[in-house]
Each structure stands twice: as C-alpha cells, then as structure tokens.
PDB file of C-alpha atoms in Angstrom:
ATOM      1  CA  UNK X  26     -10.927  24.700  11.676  1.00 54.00           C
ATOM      2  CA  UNK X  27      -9.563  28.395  11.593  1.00 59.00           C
ATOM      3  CA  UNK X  28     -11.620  31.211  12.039  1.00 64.00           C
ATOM      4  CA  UNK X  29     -11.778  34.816  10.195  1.00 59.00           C
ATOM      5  CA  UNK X  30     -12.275  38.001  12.400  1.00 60.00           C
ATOM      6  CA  UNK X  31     -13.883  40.673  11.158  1.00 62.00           C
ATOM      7  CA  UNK X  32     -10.533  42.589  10.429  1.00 69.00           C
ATOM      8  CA  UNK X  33      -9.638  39.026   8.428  1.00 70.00           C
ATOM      9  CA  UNK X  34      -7.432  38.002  10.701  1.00 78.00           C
ATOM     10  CA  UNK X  35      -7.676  34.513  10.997  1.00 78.00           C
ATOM     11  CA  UNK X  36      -7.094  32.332  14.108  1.00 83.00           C
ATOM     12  CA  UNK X  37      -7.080  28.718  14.780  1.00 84.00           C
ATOM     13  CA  UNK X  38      -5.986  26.542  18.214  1.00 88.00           C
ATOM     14  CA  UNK X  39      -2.256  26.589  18.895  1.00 90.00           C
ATOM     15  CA  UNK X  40      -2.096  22.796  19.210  1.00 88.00           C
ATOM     16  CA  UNK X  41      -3.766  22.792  15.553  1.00 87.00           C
ATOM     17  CA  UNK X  42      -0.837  24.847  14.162  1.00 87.00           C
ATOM     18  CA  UNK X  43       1.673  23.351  16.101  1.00 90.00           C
ATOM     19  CA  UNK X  44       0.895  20.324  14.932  1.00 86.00           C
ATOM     20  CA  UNK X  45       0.664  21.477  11.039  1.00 86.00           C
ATOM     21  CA  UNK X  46       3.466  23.353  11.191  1.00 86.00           C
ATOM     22  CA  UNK X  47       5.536  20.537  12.993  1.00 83.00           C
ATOM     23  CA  UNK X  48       4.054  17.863  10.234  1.00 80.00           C
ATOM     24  CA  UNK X  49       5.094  20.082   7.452  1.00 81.00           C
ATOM     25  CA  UNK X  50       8.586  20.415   8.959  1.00 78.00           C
ATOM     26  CA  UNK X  51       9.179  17.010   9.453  1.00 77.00           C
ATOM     27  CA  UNK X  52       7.838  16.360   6.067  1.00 76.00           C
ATOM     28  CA  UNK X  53      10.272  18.153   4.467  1.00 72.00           C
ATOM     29  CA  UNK X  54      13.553  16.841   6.426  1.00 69.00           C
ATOM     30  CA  UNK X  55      12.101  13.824   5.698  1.00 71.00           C
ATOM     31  CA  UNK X  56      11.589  13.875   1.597  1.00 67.00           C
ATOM     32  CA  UNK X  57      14.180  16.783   1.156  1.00 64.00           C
ATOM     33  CA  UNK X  58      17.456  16.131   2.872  1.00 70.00           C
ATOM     34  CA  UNK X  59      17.802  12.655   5.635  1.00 75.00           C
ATOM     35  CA  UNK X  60      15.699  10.011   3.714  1.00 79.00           C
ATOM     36  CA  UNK X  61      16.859   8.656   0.256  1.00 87.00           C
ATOM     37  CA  UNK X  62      14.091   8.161  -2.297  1.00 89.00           C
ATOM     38  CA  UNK X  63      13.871   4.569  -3.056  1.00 89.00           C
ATOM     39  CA  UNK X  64      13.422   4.809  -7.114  1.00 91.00           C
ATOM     40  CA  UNK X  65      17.366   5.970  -7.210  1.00 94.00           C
ATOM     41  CA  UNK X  66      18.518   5.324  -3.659  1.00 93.00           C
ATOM     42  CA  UNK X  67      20.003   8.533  -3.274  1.00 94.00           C
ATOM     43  CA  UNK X  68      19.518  11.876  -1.041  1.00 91.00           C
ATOM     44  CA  UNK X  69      18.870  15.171  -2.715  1.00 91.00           C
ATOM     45  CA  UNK X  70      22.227  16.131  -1.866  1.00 93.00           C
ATOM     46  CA  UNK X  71      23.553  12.844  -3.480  1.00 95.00           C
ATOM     47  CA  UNK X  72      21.471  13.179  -6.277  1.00 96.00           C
ATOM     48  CA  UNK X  73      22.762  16.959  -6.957  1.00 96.00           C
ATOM     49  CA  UNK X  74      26.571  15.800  -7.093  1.00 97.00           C
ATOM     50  CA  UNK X  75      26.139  13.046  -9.674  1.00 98.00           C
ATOM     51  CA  UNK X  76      23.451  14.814 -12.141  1.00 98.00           C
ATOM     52  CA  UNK X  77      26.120  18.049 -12.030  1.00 97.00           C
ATOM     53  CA  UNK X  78      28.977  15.787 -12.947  1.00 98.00           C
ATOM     54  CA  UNK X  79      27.627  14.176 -15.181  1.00 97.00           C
ATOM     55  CA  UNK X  80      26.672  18.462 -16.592  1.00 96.00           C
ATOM     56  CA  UNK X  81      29.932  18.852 -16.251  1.00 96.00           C
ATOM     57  CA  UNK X  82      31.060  16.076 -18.655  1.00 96.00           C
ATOM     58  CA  UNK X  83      33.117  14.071 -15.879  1.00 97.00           C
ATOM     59  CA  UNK X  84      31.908  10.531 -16.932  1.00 96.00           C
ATOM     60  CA  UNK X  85      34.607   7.276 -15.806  1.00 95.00           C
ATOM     61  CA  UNK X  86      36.359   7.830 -19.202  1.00 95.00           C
ATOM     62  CA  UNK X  87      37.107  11.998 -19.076  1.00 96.00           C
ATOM     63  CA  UNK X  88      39.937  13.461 -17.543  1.00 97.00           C
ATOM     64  CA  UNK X  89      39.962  14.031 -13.248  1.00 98.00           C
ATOM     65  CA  UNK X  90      39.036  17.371 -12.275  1.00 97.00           C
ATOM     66  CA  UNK X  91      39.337  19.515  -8.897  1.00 97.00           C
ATOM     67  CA  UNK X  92      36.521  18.479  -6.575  1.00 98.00           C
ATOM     68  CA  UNK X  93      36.312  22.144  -5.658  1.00 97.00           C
ATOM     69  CA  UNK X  94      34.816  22.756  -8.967  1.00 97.00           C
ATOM     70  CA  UNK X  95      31.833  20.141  -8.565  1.00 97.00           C
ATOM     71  CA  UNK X  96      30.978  21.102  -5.043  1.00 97.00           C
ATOM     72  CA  UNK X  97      30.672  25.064  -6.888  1.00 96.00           C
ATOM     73  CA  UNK X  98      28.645  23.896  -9.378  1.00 96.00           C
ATOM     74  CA  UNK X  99      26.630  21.612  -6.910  1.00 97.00           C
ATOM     75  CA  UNK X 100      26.327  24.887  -4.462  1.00 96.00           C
ATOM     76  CA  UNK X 101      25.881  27.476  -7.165  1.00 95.00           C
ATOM     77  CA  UNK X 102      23.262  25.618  -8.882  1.00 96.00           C
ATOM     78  CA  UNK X 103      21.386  22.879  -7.475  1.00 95.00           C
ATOM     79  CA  UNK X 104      22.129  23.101  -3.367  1.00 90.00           C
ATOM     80  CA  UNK X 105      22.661  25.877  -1.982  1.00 88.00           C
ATOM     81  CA  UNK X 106      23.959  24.759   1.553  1.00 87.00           C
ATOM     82  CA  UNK X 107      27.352  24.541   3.475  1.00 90.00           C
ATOM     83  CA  UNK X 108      30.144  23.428   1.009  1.00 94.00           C
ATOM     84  CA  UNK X 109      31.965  21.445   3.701  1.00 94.00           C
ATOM     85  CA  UNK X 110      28.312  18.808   3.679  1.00 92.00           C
ATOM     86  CA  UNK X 111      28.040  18.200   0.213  1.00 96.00           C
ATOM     87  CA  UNK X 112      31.962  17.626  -0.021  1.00 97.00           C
ATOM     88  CA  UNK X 113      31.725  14.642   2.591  1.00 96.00           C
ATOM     89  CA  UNK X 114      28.478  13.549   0.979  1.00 95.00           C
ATOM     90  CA  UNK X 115      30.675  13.531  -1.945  1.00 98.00           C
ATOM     91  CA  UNK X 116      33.531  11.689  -0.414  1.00 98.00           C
ATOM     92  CA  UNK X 117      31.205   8.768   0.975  1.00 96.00           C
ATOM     93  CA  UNK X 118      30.427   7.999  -2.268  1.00 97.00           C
ATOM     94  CA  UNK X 119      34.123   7.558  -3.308  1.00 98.00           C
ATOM     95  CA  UNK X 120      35.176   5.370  -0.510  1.00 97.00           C
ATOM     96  CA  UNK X 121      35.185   1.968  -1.793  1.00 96.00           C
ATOM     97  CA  UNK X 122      35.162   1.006   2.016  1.00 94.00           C
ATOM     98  CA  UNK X 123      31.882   3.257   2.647  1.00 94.00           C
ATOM     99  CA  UNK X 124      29.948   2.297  -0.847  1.00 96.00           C
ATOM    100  CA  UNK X 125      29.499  -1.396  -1.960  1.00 96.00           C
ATOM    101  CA  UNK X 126      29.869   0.271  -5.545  1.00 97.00           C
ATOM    102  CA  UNK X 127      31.096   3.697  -5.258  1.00 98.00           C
ATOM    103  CA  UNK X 128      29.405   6.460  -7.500  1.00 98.00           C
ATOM    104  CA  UNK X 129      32.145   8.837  -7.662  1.00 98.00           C
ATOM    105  CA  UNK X 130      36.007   7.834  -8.763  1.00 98.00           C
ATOM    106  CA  UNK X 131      38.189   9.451  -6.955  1.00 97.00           C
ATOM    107  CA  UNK X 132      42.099  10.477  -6.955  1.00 97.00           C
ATOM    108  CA  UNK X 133      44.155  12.171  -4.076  1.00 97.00           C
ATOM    109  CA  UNK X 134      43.811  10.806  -0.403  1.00 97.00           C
ATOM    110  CA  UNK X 135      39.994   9.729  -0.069  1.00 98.00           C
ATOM    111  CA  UNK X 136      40.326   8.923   3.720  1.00 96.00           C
ATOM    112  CA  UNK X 137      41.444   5.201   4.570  1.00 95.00           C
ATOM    113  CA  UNK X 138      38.904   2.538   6.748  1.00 92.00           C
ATOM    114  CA  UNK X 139      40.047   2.826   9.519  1.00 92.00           C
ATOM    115  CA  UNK X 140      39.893   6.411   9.329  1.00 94.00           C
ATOM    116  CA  UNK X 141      37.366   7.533   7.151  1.00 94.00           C
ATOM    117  CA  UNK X 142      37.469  11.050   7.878  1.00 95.00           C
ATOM    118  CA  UNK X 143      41.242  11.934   6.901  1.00 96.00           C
ATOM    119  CA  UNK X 144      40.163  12.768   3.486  1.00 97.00           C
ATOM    120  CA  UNK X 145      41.985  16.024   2.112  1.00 97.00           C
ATOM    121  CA  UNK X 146      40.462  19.536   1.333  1.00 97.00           C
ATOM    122  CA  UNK X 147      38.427  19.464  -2.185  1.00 97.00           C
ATOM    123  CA  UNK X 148      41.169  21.623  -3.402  1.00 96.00           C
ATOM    124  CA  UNK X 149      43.402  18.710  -3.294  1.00 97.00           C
ATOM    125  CA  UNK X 150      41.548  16.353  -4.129  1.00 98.00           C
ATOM    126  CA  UNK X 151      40.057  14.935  -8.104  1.00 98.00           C
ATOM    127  CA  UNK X 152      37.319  13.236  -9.047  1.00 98.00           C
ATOM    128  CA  UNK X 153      34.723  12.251 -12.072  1.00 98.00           C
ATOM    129  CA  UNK X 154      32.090   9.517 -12.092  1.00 98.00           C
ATOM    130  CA  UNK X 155      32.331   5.900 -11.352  1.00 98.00           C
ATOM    131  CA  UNK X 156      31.455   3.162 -14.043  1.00 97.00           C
ATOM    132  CA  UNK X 157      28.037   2.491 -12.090  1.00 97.00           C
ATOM    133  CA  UNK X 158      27.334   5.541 -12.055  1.00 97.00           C
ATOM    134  CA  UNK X 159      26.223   5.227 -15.387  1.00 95.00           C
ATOM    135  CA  UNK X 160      23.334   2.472 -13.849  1.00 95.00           C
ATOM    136  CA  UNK X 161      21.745   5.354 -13.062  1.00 96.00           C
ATOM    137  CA  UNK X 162      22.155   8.213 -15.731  1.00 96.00           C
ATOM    138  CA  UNK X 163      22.443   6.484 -19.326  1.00 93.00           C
ATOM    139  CA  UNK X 164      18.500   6.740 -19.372  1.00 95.00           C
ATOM    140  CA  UNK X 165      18.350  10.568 -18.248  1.00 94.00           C
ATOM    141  CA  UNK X 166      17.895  12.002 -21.467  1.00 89.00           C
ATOM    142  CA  UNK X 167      15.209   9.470 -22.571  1.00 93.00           C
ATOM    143  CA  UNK X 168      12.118  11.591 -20.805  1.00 92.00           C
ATOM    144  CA  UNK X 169      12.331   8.545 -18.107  1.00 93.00           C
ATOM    145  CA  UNK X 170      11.783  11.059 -15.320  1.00 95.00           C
ATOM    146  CA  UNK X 171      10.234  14.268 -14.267  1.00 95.00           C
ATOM    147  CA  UNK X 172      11.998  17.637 -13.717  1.00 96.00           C
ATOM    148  CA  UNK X 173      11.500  20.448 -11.455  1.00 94.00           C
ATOM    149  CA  UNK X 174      13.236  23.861 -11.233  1.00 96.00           C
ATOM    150  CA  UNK X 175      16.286  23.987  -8.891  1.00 94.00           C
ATOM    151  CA  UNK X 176      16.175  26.682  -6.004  1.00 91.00           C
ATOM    152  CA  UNK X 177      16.059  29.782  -7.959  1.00 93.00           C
ATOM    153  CA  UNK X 178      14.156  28.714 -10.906  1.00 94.00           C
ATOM    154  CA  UNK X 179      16.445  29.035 -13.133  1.00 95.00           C
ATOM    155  CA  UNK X 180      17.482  25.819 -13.855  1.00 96.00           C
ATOM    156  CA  UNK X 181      16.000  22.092 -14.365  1.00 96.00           C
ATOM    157  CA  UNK X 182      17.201  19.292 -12.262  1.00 96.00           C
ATOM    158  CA  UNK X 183      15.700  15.535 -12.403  1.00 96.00           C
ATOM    159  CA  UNK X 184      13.517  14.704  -9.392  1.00 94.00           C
ATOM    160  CA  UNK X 185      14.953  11.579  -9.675  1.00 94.00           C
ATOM    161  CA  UNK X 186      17.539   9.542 -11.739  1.00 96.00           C
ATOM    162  CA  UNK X 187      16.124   6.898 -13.737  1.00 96.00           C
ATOM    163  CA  UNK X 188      18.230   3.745 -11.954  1.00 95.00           C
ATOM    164  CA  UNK X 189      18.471   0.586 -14.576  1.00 94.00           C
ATOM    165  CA  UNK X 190      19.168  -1.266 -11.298  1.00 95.00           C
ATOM    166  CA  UNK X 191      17.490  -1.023  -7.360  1.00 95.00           C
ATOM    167  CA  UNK X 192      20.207   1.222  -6.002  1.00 96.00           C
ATOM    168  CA  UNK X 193      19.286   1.694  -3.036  1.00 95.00           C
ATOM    169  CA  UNK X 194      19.749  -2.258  -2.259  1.00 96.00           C
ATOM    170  CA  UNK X 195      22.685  -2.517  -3.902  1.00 97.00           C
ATOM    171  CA  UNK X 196      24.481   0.527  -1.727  1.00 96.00           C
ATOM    172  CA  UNK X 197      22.263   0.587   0.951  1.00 94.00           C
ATOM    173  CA  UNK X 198      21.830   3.749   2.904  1.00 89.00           C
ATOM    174  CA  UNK X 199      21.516   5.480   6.060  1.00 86.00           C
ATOM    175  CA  UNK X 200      19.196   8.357   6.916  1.00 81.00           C
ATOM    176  CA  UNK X 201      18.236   9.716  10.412  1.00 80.00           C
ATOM    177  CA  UNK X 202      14.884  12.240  10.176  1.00 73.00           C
ATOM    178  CA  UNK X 203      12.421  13.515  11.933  1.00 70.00           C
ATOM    179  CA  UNK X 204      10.595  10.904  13.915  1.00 70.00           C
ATOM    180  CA  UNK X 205      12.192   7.997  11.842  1.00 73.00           C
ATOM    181  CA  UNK X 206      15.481   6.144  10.795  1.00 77.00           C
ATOM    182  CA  UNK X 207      16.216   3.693   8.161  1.00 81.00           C
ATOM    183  CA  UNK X 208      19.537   1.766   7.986  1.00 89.00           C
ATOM    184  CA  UNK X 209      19.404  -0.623   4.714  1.00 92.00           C
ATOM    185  CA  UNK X 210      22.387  -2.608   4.037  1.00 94.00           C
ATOM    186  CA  UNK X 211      23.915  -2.988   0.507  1.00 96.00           C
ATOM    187  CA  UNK X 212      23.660  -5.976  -1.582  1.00 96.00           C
ATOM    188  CA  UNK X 213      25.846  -7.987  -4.420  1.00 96.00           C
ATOM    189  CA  UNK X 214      24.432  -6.571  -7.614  1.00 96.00           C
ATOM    190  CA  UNK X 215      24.055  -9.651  -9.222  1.00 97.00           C
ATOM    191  CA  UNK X 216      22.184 -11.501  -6.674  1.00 97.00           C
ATOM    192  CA  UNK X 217      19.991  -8.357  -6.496  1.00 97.00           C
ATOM    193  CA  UNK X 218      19.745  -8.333 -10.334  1.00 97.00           C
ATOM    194  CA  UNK X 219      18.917 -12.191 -10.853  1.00 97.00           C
ATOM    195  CA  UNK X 220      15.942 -11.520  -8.154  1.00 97.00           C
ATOM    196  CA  UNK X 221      14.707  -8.242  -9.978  1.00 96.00           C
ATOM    197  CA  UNK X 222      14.407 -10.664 -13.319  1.00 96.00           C
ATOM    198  CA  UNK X 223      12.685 -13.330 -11.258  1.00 96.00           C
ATOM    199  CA  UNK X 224      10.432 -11.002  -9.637  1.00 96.00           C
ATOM    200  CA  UNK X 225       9.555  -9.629 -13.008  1.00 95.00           C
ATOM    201  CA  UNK X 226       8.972 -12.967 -14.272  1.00 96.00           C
ATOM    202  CA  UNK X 227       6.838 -13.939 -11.426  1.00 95.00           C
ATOM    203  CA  UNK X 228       4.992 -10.960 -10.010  1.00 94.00           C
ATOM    204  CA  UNK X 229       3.570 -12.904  -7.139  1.00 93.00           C
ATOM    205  CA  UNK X 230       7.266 -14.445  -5.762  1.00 95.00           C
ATOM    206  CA  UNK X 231       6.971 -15.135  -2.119  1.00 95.00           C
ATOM    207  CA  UNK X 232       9.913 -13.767  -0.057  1.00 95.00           C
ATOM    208  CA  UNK X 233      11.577 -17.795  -0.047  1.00 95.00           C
ATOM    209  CA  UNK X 234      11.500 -17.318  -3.695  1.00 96.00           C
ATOM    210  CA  UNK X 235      13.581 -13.867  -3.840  1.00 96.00           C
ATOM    211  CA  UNK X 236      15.946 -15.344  -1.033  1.00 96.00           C
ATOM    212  CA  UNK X 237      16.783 -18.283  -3.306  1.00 96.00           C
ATOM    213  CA  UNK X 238      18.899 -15.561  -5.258  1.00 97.00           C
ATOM    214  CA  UNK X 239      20.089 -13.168  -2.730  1.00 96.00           C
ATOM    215  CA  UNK X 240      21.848 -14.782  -0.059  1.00 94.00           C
ATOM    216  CA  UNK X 241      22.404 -11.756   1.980  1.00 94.00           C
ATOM    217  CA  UNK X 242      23.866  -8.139   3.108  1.00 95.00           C
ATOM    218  CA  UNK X 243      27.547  -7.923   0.634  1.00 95.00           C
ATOM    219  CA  UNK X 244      29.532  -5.343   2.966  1.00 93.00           C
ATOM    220  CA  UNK X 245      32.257  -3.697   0.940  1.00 93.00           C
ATOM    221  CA  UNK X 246      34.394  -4.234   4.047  1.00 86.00           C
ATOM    222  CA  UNK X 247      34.860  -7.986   2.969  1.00 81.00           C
ATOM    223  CA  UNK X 248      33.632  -9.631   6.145  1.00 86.00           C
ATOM    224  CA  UNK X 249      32.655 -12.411   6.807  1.00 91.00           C
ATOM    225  CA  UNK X 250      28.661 -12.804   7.504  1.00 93.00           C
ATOM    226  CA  UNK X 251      28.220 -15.534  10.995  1.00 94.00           C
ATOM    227  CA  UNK X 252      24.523 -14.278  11.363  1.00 94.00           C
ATOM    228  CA  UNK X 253      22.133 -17.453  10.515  1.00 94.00           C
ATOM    229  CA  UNK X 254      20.630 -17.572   7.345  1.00 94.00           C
ATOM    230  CA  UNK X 255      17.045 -18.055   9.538  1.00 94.00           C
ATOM    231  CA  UNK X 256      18.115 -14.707  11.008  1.00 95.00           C
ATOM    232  CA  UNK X 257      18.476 -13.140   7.880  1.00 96.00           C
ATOM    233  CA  UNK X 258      15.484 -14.326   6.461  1.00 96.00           C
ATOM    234  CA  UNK X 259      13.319 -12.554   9.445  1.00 96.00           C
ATOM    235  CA  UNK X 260      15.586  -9.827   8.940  1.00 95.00           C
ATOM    236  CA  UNK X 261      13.924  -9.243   5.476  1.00 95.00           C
ATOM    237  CA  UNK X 262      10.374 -10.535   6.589  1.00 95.00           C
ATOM    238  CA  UNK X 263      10.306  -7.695   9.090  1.00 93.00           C
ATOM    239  CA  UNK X 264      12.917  -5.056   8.257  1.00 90.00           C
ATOM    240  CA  UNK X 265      14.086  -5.014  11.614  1.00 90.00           C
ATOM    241  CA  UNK X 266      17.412  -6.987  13.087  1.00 91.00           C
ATOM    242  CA  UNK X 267      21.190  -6.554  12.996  1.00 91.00           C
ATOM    243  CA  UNK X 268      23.557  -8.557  10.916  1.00 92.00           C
ATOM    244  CA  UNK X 269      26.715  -9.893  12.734  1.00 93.00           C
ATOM    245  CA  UNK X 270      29.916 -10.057  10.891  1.00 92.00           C
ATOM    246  CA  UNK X 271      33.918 -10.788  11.860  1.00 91.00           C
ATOM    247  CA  UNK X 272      36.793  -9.631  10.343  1.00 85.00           C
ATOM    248  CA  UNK X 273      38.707 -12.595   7.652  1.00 78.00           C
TER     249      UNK X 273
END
C-alpha cells in the first residue's frame, strides 16, 4: 500500500517498488522482445520483418530486393532499434541450416553452417518472402487478428499473424528472458499437421495418441536422431530433456 503526504507526495516501501518495477521490467523483455508468442511462433522483431515485406509487396513470386530497404522500413516503421539486430534476426530466418522452413528467401552469401555468421552487409545482400511464409499471412486481411499502433502511433501493425499452421513447432525457437528460457525444437510439418487434424478430431487425445503422428524433433541440419523414442516421449511429457543427434 502507498501512502499520500499532505503535499501529495506519495510513498510506498522500497522493496514494494522494487519489486513492481522489476516485475514490470521483466514483463516486458519477456512479451516484447526474448519470448516468441506461441499463436505465430515468432518474436516482435520477427514478426516486424515479415508483416513489412509482405507491405512492401516482396511475396516468393516478386522480384529480390536490397535487404537494406526492409531493415529501413522495419526500423522506420515498426522497430525502432539497432539496424545491425533486426538484420541478423532477418538472416536466421533465411538460413535453411538455422530454420526447418525458412521465412525469408534469400540471395547473396547468407552465411554457410559451419559458419553462420559470415553473412554479408544488407547492402549486398537480397531478399523477399519464403513460400511458407505465406502459412502465416494469406489470412491477414481476413480481420483474423487484432491490431495495435506501432511506436509512434502512426501506423497499424498485427499483434500477431494469423498462422494456418503451429509455427512455432514447426521452426522451433529460442528465447533467453528475464528469469526464464525456452528452447523448442522444430518439427516436420506434416507430422505436426496430421496431429493438429487428429487433435481437432479428438479434443481429448492423450499425449500416446499425438506421438503416433509425430515421431520427433526434424533438425534442418539432416541428422540423424539416436535419442530413444522413450526419451523423447518424456521429453514431451515434461518439456524438459536434450535430444542427441550424429552427423550421417
């Protein structure tokens, strides 16, 4: 409880707005930049990149154009942070050795797998949107999702992008916050699709039912999986373990 002087000045305990004011931080890191939301899979920052491509007509069948010009429109518009972060953000989702199904199509030197980060300056570099991408915009202009204004007000962005398919299992992510982590691995999208229809069908599926379509983690490294499939099912049970792989 905070109390008002009589010159209405209020005061409460330090360890009472520490502990606000820490919550509210972490809050924020949390919802607004490190964690993905799980209806689309993807971080704001993600989010930003594909919704301004697809503004900027770059869909898989228009012509390649300078990533410079998305990461301005991205900055200018929609996130207005360092350029050099949304670029690699933007690169990760080009490498078809980072994302199971990449979201961005990319031409110019993307970085290679064993070196991911040898990717070229943006100036160099082209892009427009993948084919999947398309998973998760053809429904955008259907009133499928809320908006809210971008930084400045000025503009309308989607809070989220209405994903046909669970995204954020079929990509996986990473995301290190405040107090919390969450490493999710990516998944074949038509195991993950033939469960989603199952699942639908049968509301009540137990977790043996699901894993009678989806067999497991599908790296976009091509490894091969040696972790037991009685691993893998506690894996899911509990949402904690690692998943063992060698190179084929």
């Amino acid at each position: 409880m905070s109390d008002l002087t009589h010159d209405g000045v209020e005061r409460l305990p330090l360890h009472t707005f520490t502990e606000n004011a820490y919550l509210n931080y972490s809050m924020y890191v949390i919802m607004d930049r490190a964690l993905p939301y799980i209806g689309d899979g993807l971080k704001p920052v993600q989010r930003r990149i594909i919704y301004a491509m697809s503004e900027l007509g770059l869909t898989n069948s228009a012509k390649f154009k300078k990533s410079a010009r998305t990461v301005g429109d991205v900055l200018g518009k929609y996130h207005p942070h360092g350029d050099s972060a949304c670029y690699e953000a933007m690169v990760l989702m080009a490498q078809p050795f980072s994302y199971r199904y990449p979201l961005v199509d990319g031409q110019g030197n993307w970085g290679a797998p064993d070196d991911p980060k040898s990717f070229a300056a943006m100036r160099y570099t082209e892009s427009r949107l993948s084919k999947y991408a398309e998973v998760l915009l053809a429904e955008l202009g259907q009133g499928t999702v809320d908006w809210i204004p971008n930084f400045d007000g000025t503009l309308q962005e989607p809070k989220m992008l209405p994903a046909r398919l669970p995204n954020i299992l079929l990509n996986g992510t990473t995301g290190i916050a405040v107090g919390m982590a969450t490493d999710i691995p990516p998944h074949n999208v038509r195991e993950v699709a033939a469960a989603a229809v199952a699942l639908l069908d049968k509301p009540g599926a137990s977790l043996d039912d699901l894993l009678e379509f989806v067999q497991g983690p599908d790296f976009p490294t091509e490894a091969e999986i040696i972790t037991p499939r009685d691993e893998i099912r506690k894996i899911y049970q509990s949402g904690r373990g690692s998943v063992r792989m060698r190179a084929v």
